Coordinates of C-alpha atoms and ligand atoms in Angstrom, one line a residue:
M1 CA -3.7 -5.3 -9.1
A2 CA -5.1 -2.5 -11.0
R3 CA -3.3 0.5 -9.6
G4 CA -1.2 0.8 -12.8
V5 CA -4.1 1.8 -14.8
V6 CA -4.7 4.7 -12.5
A7 CA -1.7 6.7 -13.1
S8 CA 0.3 6.9 -16.3
S9 CA 2.6 9.6 -17.3
A10 CA 1.4 9.3 -20.9
P11 CA 0.0 12.5 -22.3
V12 CA -3.7 12.8 -21.5
K13 CA -6.3 13.8 -24.1
N14 CA -8.9 16.4 -23.2
Y15 CA -12.2 14.5 -23.9
L16 CA -15.4 16.4 -23.5
G17 CA -17.5 16.0 -20.5
K18 CA -17.8 17.2 -16.9
L19 CA -17.5 16.0 -13.4
T20 CA -20.9 14.2 -12.8
V21 CA -22.6 12.9 -9.8
F22 CA -21.5 9.3 -10.8
V23 CA -17.9 10.3 -10.8
V24 CA -18.2 12.0 -7.4
F25 CA -19.9 8.9 -6.1
A26 CA -17.2 6.7 -7.5
C27 CA -14.6 8.8 -5.7
I28 CA -16.4 8.3 -2.4
V29 CA -16.6 4.6 -2.9
A30 CA -13.0 4.5 -4.0
S31 CA -11.8 6.4 -0.9
S32 CA -13.5 3.8 1.3
G33 CA -11.4 1.2 -0.5
G34 CA -8.2 3.0 0.6
L35 CA -9.7 3.6 4.1
I36 CA -10.4 -0.1 4.8
F37 CA -6.9 -1.0 3.9
G38 CA -5.4 1.7 6.1
Y39 CA -7.8 1.2 8.9
D40 CA -6.7 -2.4 9.3
I41 CA -3.0 -1.4 9.2
G42 CA -3.5 1.1 12.0
I43 CA -6.0 -0.7 14.2
S44 CA -4.2 -3.9 15.2
G45 CA -1.2 -2.5 17.0
G46 CA -3.5 -0.3 19.2
V47 CA -5.8 -3.0 20.2
T48 CA -3.0 -5.4 21.0
S49 CA -1.6 -2.8 23.4
M50 CA -4.9 -2.6 25.3
D51 CA -4.9 -4.6 28.5
S52 CA -8.5 -5.7 28.2
F53 CA -7.9 -7.1 24.8
L54 CA -4.7 -8.9 25.8
L55 CA -6.4 -10.3 29.0
K56 CA -9.2 -11.7 27.0
F57 CA -7.3 -13.2 24.0
F58 CA -3.6 -13.4 25.0
P59 CA -3.6 -13.8 28.8
E60 CA 0.0 -15.2 29.0
V61 CA 1.3 -12.1 27.2
Y62 CA -0.7 -9.9 29.6
Q63 CA 0.7 -11.8 32.6
R64 CA 4.3 -11.5 31.3
Q65 CA 3.8 -7.8 30.7
K66 CA 2.3 -7.1 34.2
T67 CA 3.9 -9.4 36.6
D68 CA 7.4 -10.2 35.5
S69 CA 9.5 -7.1 36.0
T70 CA 12.7 -8.9 35.2
T71 CA 11.6 -10.0 31.8
N72 CA 13.6 -8.8 28.8
Q73 CA 11.8 -5.8 27.5
Y74 CA 12.6 -6.7 23.9
C75 CA 10.5 -9.9 24.3
K76 CA 7.6 -8.5 26.2
F77 CA 5.1 -8.9 23.4
N78 CA 6.7 -11.8 21.5
S79 CA 3.8 -14.2 21.0
H80 CA 3.1 -16.1 17.9
L81 CA -0.6 -15.7 18.3
V82 CA -0.3 -11.9 18.7
T83 CA 1.6 -11.7 15.4
L84 CA -0.8 -14.0 13.7
F85 CA -3.6 -11.7 14.6
T86 CA -1.9 -8.9 12.7
S87 CA -0.3 -10.9 9.9
S88 CA -3.1 -13.3 8.9
L89 CA -4.9 -10.5 7.1
Y90 CA -2.1 -9.9 4.7
L91 CA -1.7 -13.5 3.8
A92 CA -5.4 -13.7 3.0
A93 CA -5.1 -10.5 1.0
L94 CA -2.2 -12.0 -1.0
I95 CA -4.2 -15.1 -1.8
S96 CA -7.4 -13.2 -2.7
C97 CA -5.6 -10.9 -5.1
F98 CA -5.3 -13.7 -7.5
F99 CA -9.0 -14.6 -7.5
A100 CA -10.0 -10.9 -7.4
S101 CA -8.3 -10.1 -10.7
T102 CA -10.3 -12.8 -12.5
V103 CA -13.6 -11.7 -10.8
T104 CA -12.8 -8.1 -11.7
R105 CA -12.3 -9.0 -15.4
V106 CA -15.1 -11.6 -15.9
L107 CA -17.9 -10.2 -13.7
G108 CA -16.9 -6.6 -13.8
R109 CA -15.5 -4.1 -11.2
K110 CA -18.8 -3.6 -9.5
W111 CA -19.3 -7.2 -8.3
S112 CA -15.7 -7.5 -7.3
M113 CA -16.1 -4.4 -5.1
F114 CA -19.3 -5.7 -3.8
S115 CA -17.8 -9.1 -2.8
G116 CA -14.8 -7.3 -1.2
G117 CA -17.0 -5.0 0.8
L118 CA -19.4 -7.8 1.9
T119 CA -16.5 -10.1 3.0
F120 CA -14.9 -7.2 4.8
L121 CA -18.2 -6.4 6.5
V122 CA -18.7 -10.0 7.7
G123 CA -15.0 -10.0 8.9
A124 CA -15.4 -6.7 10.8
S125 CA -18.6 -8.0 12.5
I126 CA -17.0 -11.3 13.6
N127 CA -14.1 -9.4 15.0
C128 CA -16.3 -7.0 16.9
A129 CA -18.3 -9.9 18.4
A130 CA -15.2 -12.1 18.9
K131 CA -15.3 -14.5 21.9
D132 CA -12.1 -16.4 21.3
I133 CA -8.9 -16.3 19.2
A134 CA -10.4 -18.5 16.5
M135 CA -13.2 -15.9 15.9
L136 CA -10.6 -13.1 15.9
I137 CA -8.4 -14.8 13.3
I138 CA -11.3 -15.9 11.1
G139 CA -12.5 -12.3 11.2
R140 CA -9.0 -11.1 10.2
I141 CA -8.8 -13.5 7.3
L142 CA -12.2 -12.3 6.0
L143 CA -11.0 -8.8 6.3
G144 CA -7.9 -9.8 4.3
F145 CA -10.0 -11.3 1.5
G146 CA -12.0 -8.0 1.5
V147 CA -8.8 -5.9 1.2
G148 CA -7.5 -8.1 -1.6
F149 CA -10.7 -7.5 -3.6
A150 CA -10.8 -3.8 -2.8
I151 CA -7.2 -3.0 -3.8
Q152 CA -7.8 -5.0 -7.0
S153 CA -11.0 -3.4 -8.1
V154 CA -11.5 0.0 -6.5
P155 CA -8.5 1.9 -8.1
L156 CA -9.4 0.3 -11.5
Y157 CA -13.0 1.4 -11.2
L158 CA -12.0 4.9 -10.3
S159 CA -9.5 5.2 -13.1
E160 CA -12.1 4.2 -15.6
M161 CA -14.8 6.4 -14.2
A162 CA -12.8 9.5 -13.6
P163 CA -12.3 12.0 -16.4
A164 CA -8.8 11.4 -18.0
K165 CA -7.3 14.6 -16.6
L166 CA -8.0 13.5 -13.0
R167 CA -6.4 10.1 -13.4
G168 CA -2.8 11.1 -12.8
M169 CA -3.3 12.2 -9.3
L170 CA -5.4 9.2 -8.3
N171 CA -2.5 6.9 -7.7
I172 CA -1.1 8.9 -4.9
G173 CA -4.6 9.8 -3.8
F174 CA -5.3 6.1 -3.1
Q175 CA -2.1 5.9 -0.9
L176 CA -3.3 9.1 0.8
M177 CA -6.5 7.4 1.7
I178 CA -4.5 4.6 3.2
T179 CA -2.7 7.0 5.4
V180 CA -6.1 8.6 6.4
G181 CA -7.4 5.2 7.3
I182 CA -4.3 4.5 9.5
L183 CA -4.8 7.9 11.2
C184 CA -8.5 7.3 11.8
A185 CA -7.6 3.9 13.4
N186 CA -5.0 5.5 15.6
L187 CA -7.4 8.2 16.8
I188 CA -10.2 5.7 17.4
N189 CA -7.9 3.4 19.4
Y190 CA -6.9 6.4 21.5
F191 CA -10.5 7.2 22.4
T192 CA -11.8 3.6 22.7
A193 CA -9.0 2.6 25.1
K194 CA -10.6 5.0 27.6
I195 CA -14.0 3.3 27.5
K196 CA -14.7 1.8 30.9
G197 CA -15.6 -1.9 31.1
G198 CA -12.9 -3.2 28.8
W199 CA -14.9 -3.4 25.6
G200 CA -13.3 -0.4 23.8
W201 CA -11.4 -2.8 21.5
R202 CA -14.8 -4.1 20.2
V203 CA -15.6 -0.6 19.1
S204 CA -12.2 -0.2 17.4
L205 CA -12.6 -3.5 15.5
G206 CA -16.3 -2.9 14.8
L207 CA -16.0 0.6 13.3
A208 CA -14.3 -1.0 10.3
C209 CA -17.9 -1.7 9.3
I210 CA -18.5 1.9 8.3
P211 CA -16.2 2.0 5.3
A212 CA -17.2 -1.6 4.5
I213 CA -20.9 -0.5 4.3
I214 CA -20.0 2.4 2.1
I215 CA -18.3 0.1 -0.4
T216 CA -20.9 -2.7 -0.3
L217 CA -23.9 -0.4 -0.7
G218 CA -22.0 2.0 -2.9
S219 CA -21.0 -0.7 -5.3
L220 CA -24.7 -1.8 -5.7
L221 CA -25.7 1.7 -6.6
L222 CA -22.8 2.4 -8.9
P223 CA -23.0 1.4 -12.6
D224 CA -20.5 -0.7 -14.4
T225 CA -17.7 1.2 -16.1
P226 CA -17.9 1.7 -19.9
N227 CA -14.5 -0.1 -20.2
S228 CA -15.7 -3.2 -18.4
L229 CA -18.9 -3.2 -20.5
I230 CA -16.8 -3.0 -23.7
E231 CA -14.5 -5.7 -22.4
R232 CA -17.5 -8.0 -21.9
G233 CA -19.1 -7.2 -25.3
H234 CA -21.9 -4.9 -24.3
T235 CA -21.1 -2.1 -26.7
E236 CA -24.4 -0.3 -26.8
R237 CA -24.7 -0.2 -23.0
A238 CA -21.2 1.0 -22.8
K239 CA -22.0 4.0 -25.1
A240 CA -25.1 4.9 -23.1
M241 CA -23.1 4.6 -19.9
L242 CA -20.3 6.8 -21.2
R243 CA -22.8 9.5 -22.1
K244 CA -24.4 9.3 -18.6
V245 CA -21.1 9.3 -16.8
R246 CA -19.6 12.2 -18.8
G247 CA -22.8 14.2 -18.8
T248 CA -22.6 14.8 -22.6
N249 CA -23.6 13.1 -25.9
D250 CA -20.3 13.9 -27.5
I251 CA -18.4 10.8 -26.3
D252 CA -17.3 9.3 -29.7
A253 CA -13.6 10.2 -29.3
E254 CA -13.3 8.6 -25.9
Y255 CA -15.4 5.6 -26.9
E256 CA -13.2 4.9 -29.9
D257 CA -10.1 5.1 -27.7
I258 CA -11.5 2.7 -25.0
V259 CA -12.5 0.2 -27.8
A260 CA -9.0 0.5 -29.3
A261 CA -7.3 0.0 -25.8
S262 CA -9.6 -3.0 -25.1
E263 CA -8.7 -4.6 -28.4
E264 CA -5.1 -4.0 -27.9
S265 CA -5.1 -5.6 -24.5
K266 CA -7.2 -8.6 -25.7
A267 CA -4.6 -9.2 -28.4
I268 CA -2.1 -9.8 -25.6
K269 CA -2.2 -13.5 -25.4
H270 CA 0.7 -14.3 -23.0
P271 CA 1.3 -11.5 -20.5
W272 CA 3.3 -13.8 -18.3
S273 CA 5.6 -15.2 -20.9
N274 CA 6.0 -11.7 -22.4
L275 CA 7.4 -10.7 -19.1
L276 CA 10.3 -13.2 -19.4
K277 CA 11.5 -11.6 -22.7
R278 CA 15.0 -10.2 -22.3
K279 CA 13.9 -6.6 -23.2
Y280 CA 11.6 -6.6 -20.1
R281 CA 14.3 -7.5 -17.6
P282 CA 14.3 -4.0 -16.1
Q283 CA 10.6 -4.0 -15.6
L284 CA 10.6 -7.5 -14.1
T285 CA 13.3 -6.6 -11.7
M286 CA 11.5 -3.4 -10.6
S287 CA 8.2 -5.1 -10.2
L288 CA 9.9 -7.6 -7.8
L289 CA 12.3 -5.3 -6.0
I290 CA 10.4 -2.0 -5.5
P291 CA 7.4 -3.5 -3.5
C292 CA 9.8 -5.8 -1.6
F293 CA 12.1 -2.8 -0.7
Q294 CA 9.1 -0.6 0.2
Q295 CA 8.2 -3.1 2.9
L296 CA 11.8 -3.8 4.0
T297 CA 12.1 -0.1 5.0
G298 CA 10.4 -1.4 8.1
I299 CA 7.5 1.1 7.9
N300 CA 5.0 -1.4 9.1
V301 CA 7.0 -1.9 12.3
V302 CA 5.9 1.6 13.1
M303 CA 2.4 1.4 11.5
F304 CA 1.4 -2.0 13.0
Y305 CA 3.4 -2.0 16.2
A306 CA 4.0 1.7 17.3
P307 CA 1.8 1.5 20.4
V308 CA 3.4 -1.9 21.3
L309 CA 6.9 -0.6 20.6
F310 CA 6.3 2.5 22.8
K311 CA 4.9 0.3 25.6
T312 CA 7.9 -2.0 25.2
I313 CA 10.2 0.8 26.2
G314 CA 8.0 1.8 29.1
F315 CA 5.5 4.4 27.9
G316 CA 2.1 4.2 29.6
S317 CA -0.9 3.0 27.6
E318 CA -2.3 6.4 26.8
A319 CA 1.1 7.9 25.8
S320 CA 1.7 4.9 23.6
L321 CA -1.6 5.4 21.8
M322 CA -1.1 9.1 21.5
S323 CA 2.4 8.5 20.0
A324 CA 0.7 6.4 17.3
V325 CA -1.7 9.3 16.6
I326 CA 1.3 11.5 16.2
T327 CA 3.1 9.1 13.8
G328 CA -0.2 8.6 11.9
S329 CA -0.6 12.3 11.4
I330 CA 2.9 12.8 10.2
N331 CA 2.4 10.0 7.8
M332 CA -0.6 11.6 6.3
V333 CA 0.7 15.1 6.1
S334 CA 4.0 14.0 4.6
T335 CA 2.1 12.2 1.8
F336 CA 0.8 15.6 0.7
I337 CA 4.4 16.8 0.4
S338 CA 5.0 14.0 -2.0
I339 CA 1.9 14.9 -4.1
A340 CA 3.1 18.5 -4.2
T341 CA 6.7 17.8 -5.2
V342 CA 6.9 14.5 -7.1
D343 CA 6.5 16.0 -10.5
K344 CA 8.8 19.0 -9.8
V345 CA 11.8 17.4 -8.0
G346 CA 11.4 14.0 -9.6
R347 CA 11.3 10.5 -8.2
R348 CA 15.0 9.9 -7.7
A349 CA 15.4 13.1 -5.5
L350 CA 12.6 12.0 -3.2
F351 CA 13.9 8.5 -3.0
F352 CA 17.4 9.8 -2.0
Q353 CA 16.2 12.4 0.4
G354 CA 13.6 10.1 2.1
G355 CA 16.1 7.1 2.1
I356 CA 18.9 9.0 3.8
Q357 CA 16.6 10.5 6.3
M358 CA 15.3 7.0 7.2
I359 CA 18.8 5.6 7.5
I360 CA 19.8 8.3 9.9
C361 CA 16.7 7.8 12.0
Q362 CA 16.9 4.0 12.1
V363 CA 20.5 4.2 13.3
A364 CA 19.5 6.8 15.9
V365 CA 16.6 4.7 17.2
G366 CA 18.8 1.6 17.4
T367 CA 21.5 3.5 19.3
M368 CA 18.9 4.9 21.8
F369 CA 17.6 1.4 22.4
K370 CA 21.2 0.2 22.9
F371 CA 22.0 2.8 25.5
K372 CA 18.8 2.3 27.4
F373 CA 18.3 -1.5 27.2
G374 CA 21.6 -2.9 26.0
T375 CA 21.5 -6.6 25.1
S376 CA 19.8 -7.7 28.3
G377 CA 16.6 -5.8 27.6
K378 CA 16.6 -4.3 31.1
A379 CA 16.3 -0.5 31.3
N380 CA 19.3 1.0 33.0
G381 CA 17.2 3.6 34.9
P382 CA 13.9 5.5 34.4
L383 CA 12.9 6.9 31.1
T384 CA 13.5 10.6 31.1
K385 CA 11.3 13.1 29.2
A386 CA 14.3 14.1 27.0
Y387 CA 14.8 10.4 26.0
T388 CA 11.2 9.8 25.1
D389 CA 11.0 13.1 23.2
W390 CA 14.0 12.3 21.1
L391 CA 12.8 8.8 20.4
L392 CA 9.5 10.0 19.2
F393 CA 11.2 12.7 17.1
F394 CA 13.3 10.1 15.3
I395 CA 10.4 7.8 14.7
C396 CA 8.4 10.7 13.3
A397 CA 11.2 11.9 11.1
Y398 CA 11.6 8.3 9.8
T399 CA 7.9 8.1 9.1
A400 CA 7.9 11.4 7.2
G401 CA 10.9 10.3 5.1
F402 CA 8.9 7.2 4.1
A403 CA 5.7 9.0 3.5
W404 CA 7.2 11.3 0.9
S405 CA 9.4 8.7 -0.8
W406 CA 8.9 4.9 -0.7
G407 CA 5.3 5.1 0.4
P408 CA 3.7 6.7 -2.7
L409 CA 6.6 6.0 -5.1
G410 CA 6.5 2.3 -4.3
W411 CA 3.3 2.3 -6.3
L412 CA 3.7 5.2 -8.6
V413 CA 7.1 4.2 -10.2
P414 CA 6.0 0.7 -11.1
S415 CA 2.8 2.0 -12.6
E416 CA 4.6 4.3 -15.0
I417 CA 7.2 1.9 -16.3
F418 CA 5.1 -1.1 -17.6
P419 CA 4.1 -1.1 -21.2
L420 CA 0.6 -2.5 -22.0
E421 CA 2.0 -5.8 -23.1
I422 CA 3.1 -6.7 -19.6
R423 CA 1.2 -4.2 -17.5
S424 CA -1.4 -6.6 -16.0
A425 CA 1.2 -9.2 -15.1
C426 CA 3.6 -6.7 -13.6
Q427 CA 0.9 -5.0 -11.5
A428 CA -0.2 -8.4 -10.2
I429 CA 3.4 -9.1 -9.2
V430 CA 3.8 -5.7 -7.5
V431 CA 0.7 -6.2 -5.3
A432 CA 1.5 -9.8 -4.5
V433 CA 5.1 -9.0 -3.5
N434 CA 3.9 -6.0 -1.4
M435 CA 1.4 -8.2 0.4
L436 CA 3.9 -11.0 0.9
F437 CA 6.5 -8.7 2.5
T438 CA 3.8 -6.9 4.5
F439 CA 3.0 -10.4 5.9
I440 CA 6.6 -11.3 6.5
V441 CA 7.3 -8.1 8.4
A442 CA 4.1 -8.4 10.4
E443 CA 4.8 -12.0 11.2
G444 CA 8.5 -11.5 12.0
F445 CA 8.9 -8.2 13.8
L446 CA 8.1 -9.1 17.4
S447 CA 10.3 -12.2 17.3
W448 CA 13.1 -10.4 15.4
L449 CA 13.0 -7.7 18.1
C450 CA 13.3 -10.3 20.8
H451 CA 16.3 -12.0 19.1
L452 CA 18.1 -9.2 17.4
K453 CA 17.3 -6.5 20.1
F454 CA 18.5 -3.0 19.2
A455 CA 20.5 -4.4 16.3
L456 CA 17.2 -5.0 14.4
F457 CA 17.1 -1.2 13.8
Y458 CA 20.7 -1.3 12.4
C459 CA 19.6 -4.2 10.1
F460 CA 16.8 -2.0 8.7
S461 CA 19.2 0.8 8.2
G462 CA 21.6 -1.5 6.4
I463 CA 18.8 -2.6 4.1
L464 CA 17.9 1.0 3.5
V465 CA 21.5 1.7 2.4
V466 CA 21.3 -1.1 -0.1
M467 CA 18.0 0.2 -1.4
T468 CA 19.2 3.8 -1.8
L469 CA 22.3 2.5 -3.7
F470 CA 20.0 0.4 -5.9
I471 CA 18.0 3.6 -6.7
A472 CA 21.2 5.5 -7.4
F473 CA 22.6 2.9 -9.8
F474 CA 19.5 1.2 -11.3
L475 CA 16.5 3.4 -11.4
P476 CA 16.4 6.0 -14.2
E477 CA 14.4 9.2 -13.6
T478 CA 10.8 8.7 -14.9
K479 CA 9.4 12.1 -14.2
N480 CA 7.5 13.6 -17.2
R481 CA 8.4 10.6 -19.4
P482 CA 5.4 9.1 -21.3
I483 CA 5.1 5.3 -21.0
E484 CA 5.6 5.1 -24.8
E485 CA 9.1 6.5 -24.4
M486 CA 10.2 4.2 -21.6
S487 CA 12.2 1.8 -23.7
I488 CA 14.4 4.8 -24.8
V489 CA 14.9 5.6 -21.1
W490 CA 16.1 2.0 -20.4
K491 CA 18.2 1.9 -23.6
K492 CA 20.1 5.0 -22.5
H493 CA 20.7 3.5 -19.0
W494 CA 24.3 2.3 -18.3
F495 CA 23.2 -1.1 -17.1
W496 CA 19.7 -1.8 -18.5
G497 CA 20.8 -0.6 -21.9
R498 CA 22.3 -4.0 -22.7
F499 CA 18.9 -5.7 -22.4
V500 CA 17.1 -3.4 -24.8
A501 CA 17.8 -4.0 -28.5
D502 CA 18.0 -1.0 -30.9
Q503 CA 15.1 -2.6 -32.7
D504 CA 12.9 -2.4 -29.6
V505 CA 13.5 1.3 -29.4
D506 CA 12.8 1.8 -33.1
D507 CA 9.5 -0.1 -32.8
E508 CA 8.5 2.1 -30.0
K509 CA 9.4 5.3 -31.9
M510 CA 7.3 4.1 -34.8
E511 CA 4.3 3.4 -32.5
M512 CA 4.7 6.9 -31.1
G513 CA 4.9 8.3 -34.6
K514 CA 1.7 6.5 -35.6
K515 CA -0.1 7.8 -32.5
T516 CA 0.9 11.4 -33.1
T517 CA -0.3 11.3 -36.7
T518 CA -3.7 9.7 -35.7
D519 CA -4.1 12.2 -32.9
Ligands
LIG1 O1 1.5 4.7 4.9 C1 2.1 3.5 5.3 C2 1.5 2.3 4.6 O2 1.7 2.4 3.2 C3 1.9 1.1 2.7 O3 3.3 0.9 2.4 C4 1.1 0.8 1.5 O4 1.5 1.6 0.5 C5 1.6 0.1 3.8 O5 2.2 -1.1 3.8 C6 2.0 1.0 5.0 O6 1.4 0.6 6.2

């Protein structure tokens, strides 16, 4: 996906131009891209905890939940169809990412956003009108295609439209919009669950149409980016567009740079085989492991299934949905903390602090489940207020730890370590791996909980220990390092140094030298 283009720690030039209406418009459309992704994440857990929804689509899960008081609490929601409802979206998003990158390149960002928005709109409408499981799952798959296109094209569009000095903050900004989308979904579920007549879930699923309409119509009104026009050979139109977008006639410097960047990237003939070169071993490893680890923190257990999880341990419906609103709010607020601190304390410090906090919280949650439900899954007495307060506290502290570390850094760090030669290939891997593991966790969680019981939380904490050690030993600090200097960073590293030849570093230094003289 295109997120890598959004943020770069490379020094940014001060081109002339101001913040125009187009750019503000682009920001609104881009935010709806983050919102639709987040909205889907937050909405499914809430609706699957609503009785009317379960009764209509998953009656056997509803019966198990209501009538059988001896049933193992850990397995209350374990249903393949319930998980498929959540997970199908991410599989579809994974598949569509691959098509979306071609559409984005060949037809331009605008049509990619339009197709994403339209598919999403159709999916949301089908879900809202769903009569049976088939409609529900087809709707989710269409939403997934829409998400795949949106996460491919929207950040790219935004990064190309926004003035250079705003680009750096846009990467975390997109993650922030995801958290806003999750919170909106949590809040909407809380209120729609109260609608009498059992159709509140239709409102929850149908409201996804609002951000979808913004993207669909917005993309029709928005112009193509100058970069995309140049990429497709429309140079005069590109110049005119740049003048319009920047609100000045003095665009020559920026225009020349876009042309140079476009030629440089066209000259890259084999991004995938470049990736296999020995000197890119660190980047290849990071593009596979960082998104995989981000999902193996278990964050989506909370984001997808918080209401279900709270119901599992005996919270009432309203309390479960309110708890999701609380975790959603913590998630959003803590992302701001990341934005405020990431360039001061650095990436590694946030990874350590967040990682250790998450380990402690997962162990605490596992232990609390162990004492209350043991291995049988039967509660040994009523839930006390102190118990539920502590549980909520640990889940919130875990979410906060994620939201200022692995959440935004899981995208930011990959985006700042890939040189142009392998950037598109690496970013595609990052998105695909992220979607794949999102799918795996969504698909697996309810059944893992049923089989591993409280030990599931110990497993997540074990993985978190491995991840934190991985950061300690293998990820160098990238704060304030321009992309052009990255091979020096790897060369100096105790482990990765062996993969980077002195020649590679010299070449990079020469490139930088050339850039400084031309600048
Ligand atoms: O804010 C939490 C959300 O952030 C993501 O990791 C995406 O970066 C999602 O998978 C998760 O639901």
